[in-house]
Amino acid sequence: MTTKQALEAPRDPATRRAHTRGPKPTDGQVKVSRQPRGPISPRHPVQITFRVGAGYPSLLEDDAHAALVAAFASGCDQPQGFRLVHYGIQANHFHILVEAKDRDTLSKAMQGLGVRVSRGLNRIWGRTGSVFSDRYHERVLSTAEEV
């Protein structure tokens, strides 16, 4: 003879999703959507924007600029199917134009780039911890005018 056991009520899916998508920005302002990122095509380049948190020195200073360029150069030969085509550095953020064969390749490459940039900037600024204010923003460039 078997006995029935009571099952726990499932957790609220919204609560579970909030915990699986990474921490929210430290300043409390969500600037990049927490929704899952869509698929990408190897035919279309992607514009990526990384924004540095408030209160950090300018990325245009010589040593910060050199750290970024070194991180970009070391990341260009990492995964097969990824290529950093162009970059532009502003005072509190930088843009990169990349090509990737699929979503997984792009995600791994951006994770590695984020780590290299954070370590390089933290080294020259003499600090530890997170450098970026939020997740990176991406925009797929699907027409010739966007590129």
PDB file of C-alpha atoms in Angstrom, residues 24-108:
ATOM      1  CA  LYS A  24      20.888  44.091 -10.351  1.00  0.00           C
ATOM      2  CA  PRO A  25      23.028  47.202 -10.640  1.00  0.00           C
ATOM      3  CA  THR A  26      24.460  48.572  -7.409  1.00  0.00           C
ATOM      4  CA  ASP A  27      22.935  52.002  -7.973  1.00  0.00           C
ATOM      5  CA  GLY A  28      19.447  50.436  -8.121  1.00  0.00           C
ATOM      6  CA  GLN A  29      18.724  51.593 -11.658  1.00  0.00           C
ATOM      7  CA  VAL A  30      18.159  48.851 -14.201  1.00  0.00           C
ATOM      8  CA  LYS A  31      19.292  50.214 -17.544  1.00  0.00           C
ATOM      9  CA  VAL A  32      19.486  46.981 -19.553  1.00  0.00           C
ATOM     10  CA  SER A  33      16.503  44.617 -19.741  1.00  0.00           C
ATOM     11  CA  ARG A  34      16.701  41.399 -17.753  1.00  0.00           C
ATOM     12  CA  GLN A  35      14.835  39.499 -20.465  1.00  0.00           C
ATOM     13  CA  PRO A  36      16.707  36.670 -22.205  1.00  0.00           C
ATOM     14  CA  ARG A  37      18.689  37.868 -25.194  1.00  0.00           C
ATOM     15  CA  GLY A  38      17.444  36.828 -28.613  1.00  0.00           C
ATOM     16  CA  PRO A  39      19.268  34.769 -31.224  1.00  0.00           C
ATOM     17  CA  ILE A  40      21.922  36.284 -33.438  1.00  0.00           C
ATOM     18  CA  SER A  41      23.029  35.526 -36.966  1.00  0.00           C
ATOM     19  CA  PRO A  42      26.649  35.289 -38.100  1.00  0.00           C
ATOM     20  CA  ARG A  43      25.634  37.483 -41.056  1.00  0.00           C
ATOM     21  CA  HIS A  44      24.840  40.488 -38.836  1.00  0.00           C
ATOM     22  CA  PRO A  45      27.365  42.348 -36.680  1.00  0.00           C
ATOM     23  CA  VAL A  46      26.411  43.299 -33.129  1.00  0.00           C
ATOM     24  CA  GLN A  47      27.067  46.638 -31.426  1.00  0.00           C
ATOM     25  CA  ILE A  48      27.888  46.149 -27.731  1.00  0.00           C
ATOM     26  CA  THR A  49      28.006  48.913 -25.101  1.00  0.00           C
ATOM     27  CA  PHE A  50      29.664  48.520 -21.688  1.00  0.00           C
ATOM     28  CA  ARG A  51      28.962  51.359 -19.226  1.00  0.00           C
ATOM     29  CA  VAL A  52      31.260  52.062 -16.259  1.00  0.00           C
ATOM     30  CA  GLY A  53      29.651  52.792 -12.886  1.00  0.00           C
ATOM     31  CA  ALA A  54      29.288  56.312 -11.497  1.00  0.00           C
ATOM     32  CA  GLY A  55      32.250  57.815  -9.673  1.00  0.00           C
ATOM     33  CA  TYR A  56      35.008  56.161 -11.694  1.00  0.00           C
ATOM     34  CA  PRO A  57      37.770  58.051 -13.510  1.00  0.00           C
ATOM     35  CA  SER A  58      37.414  58.722 -17.224  1.00  0.00           C
ATOM     36  CA  LEU A  59      38.172  55.911 -19.651  1.00  0.00           C
ATOM     37  CA  LEU A  60      39.843  58.506 -21.875  1.00  0.00           C
ATOM     38  CA  GLU A  61      42.821  58.887 -19.519  1.00  0.00           C
ATOM     39  CA  ASP A  62      45.992  57.450 -21.055  1.00  0.00           C
ATOM     40  CA  ASP A  63      46.414  54.519 -18.660  1.00  0.00           C
ATOM     41  CA  ALA A  64      42.716  53.520 -18.765  1.00  0.00           C
ATOM     42  CA  HIS A  65      42.701  53.791 -22.553  1.00  0.00           C
ATOM     43  CA  ALA A  66      45.807  51.593 -22.756  1.00  0.00           C
ATOM     44  CA  ALA A  67      44.231  48.991 -20.450  1.00  0.00           C
ATOM     45  CA  LEU A  68      41.126  48.854 -22.654  1.00  0.00           C
ATOM     46  CA  VAL A  69      43.128  48.493 -25.864  1.00  0.00           C
ATOM     47  CA  ALA A  70      45.200  45.694 -24.272  1.00  0.00           C
ATOM     48  CA  ALA A  71      42.006  43.886 -23.210  1.00  0.00           C
ATOM     49  CA  PHE A  72      40.561  44.255 -26.710  1.00  0.00           C
ATOM     50  CA  ALA A  73      43.758  42.955 -28.319  1.00  0.00           C
ATOM     51  CA  SER A  74      44.008  39.920 -26.050  1.00  0.00           C
ATOM     52  CA  GLY A  75      40.349  39.078 -26.628  1.00  0.00           C
ATOM     53  CA  CYS A  76      40.476  39.097 -30.405  1.00  0.00           C
ATOM     54  CA  ASP A  77      42.034  35.644 -30.670  1.00  0.00           C
ATOM     55  CA  GLN A  78      40.042  33.877 -27.942  1.00  0.00           C
ATOM     56  CA  PRO A  79      37.097  31.820 -29.203  1.00  0.00           C
ATOM     57  CA  GLN A  80      36.707  30.541 -32.734  1.00  0.00           C
ATOM     58  CA  GLY A  81      33.780  32.221 -34.415  1.00  0.00           C
ATOM     59  CA  PHE A  82      34.216  35.608 -32.711  1.00  0.00           C
ATOM     60  CA  ARG A  83      35.831  38.764 -34.052  1.00  0.00           C
ATOM     61  CA  LEU A  84      36.118  42.254 -32.571  1.00  0.00           C
ATOM     62  CA  VAL A  85      35.868  44.521 -35.602  1.00  0.00           C
ATOM     63  CA  HIS A  86      35.935  48.057 -34.189  1.00  0.00           C
ATOM     64  CA  TYR A  87      35.875  49.908 -30.875  1.00  0.00           C
ATOM     65  CA  GLY A  88      35.117  53.416 -29.638  1.00  0.00           C
ATOM     66  CA  ILE A  89      35.951  54.684 -26.153  1.00  0.00           C
ATOM     67  CA  GLN A  90      34.014  57.467 -24.421  1.00  0.00           C
ATOM     68  CA  ALA A  91      34.473  58.959 -20.934  1.00  0.00           C
ATOM     69  CA  ASN A  92      32.125  56.567 -19.095  1.00  0.00           C
ATOM     70  CA  HIS A  93      31.416  53.797 -21.628  1.00  0.00           C
ATOM     71  CA  PHE A  94      32.780  52.070 -24.691  1.00  0.00           C
ATOM     72  CA  HIS A  95      31.242  50.586 -27.807  1.00  0.00           C
ATOM     73  CA  ILE A  96      32.522  47.590 -29.699  1.00  0.00           C
ATOM     74  CA  LEU A  97      31.385  46.166 -33.001  1.00  0.00           C
ATOM     75  CA  VAL A  98      31.673  42.383 -33.029  1.00  0.00           C
ATOM     76  CA  GLU A  99      30.847  39.406 -35.204  1.00  0.00           C
ATOM     77  CA  ALA A 100      29.954  36.037 -33.674  1.00  0.00           C
ATOM     78  CA  LYS A 101      28.756  32.758 -35.102  1.00  0.00           C
ATOM     79  CA  ASP A 102      26.058  32.210 -32.459  1.00  0.00           C
ATOM     80  CA  ARG A 103      24.643  33.391 -29.124  1.00  0.00           C
ATOM     81  CA  ASP A 104      26.843  31.108 -26.971  1.00  0.00           C
ATOM     82  CA  THR A 105      30.039  32.288 -28.639  1.00  0.00           C
ATOM     83  CA  LEU A 106      29.058  35.930 -28.185  1.00  0.00           C
ATOM     84  CA  SER A 107      28.101  35.400 -24.535  1.00  0.00           C
ATOM     85  CA  LYS A 108      31.387  33.666 -23.666  1.00  0.00           C
TER      86      LYS A 108
END
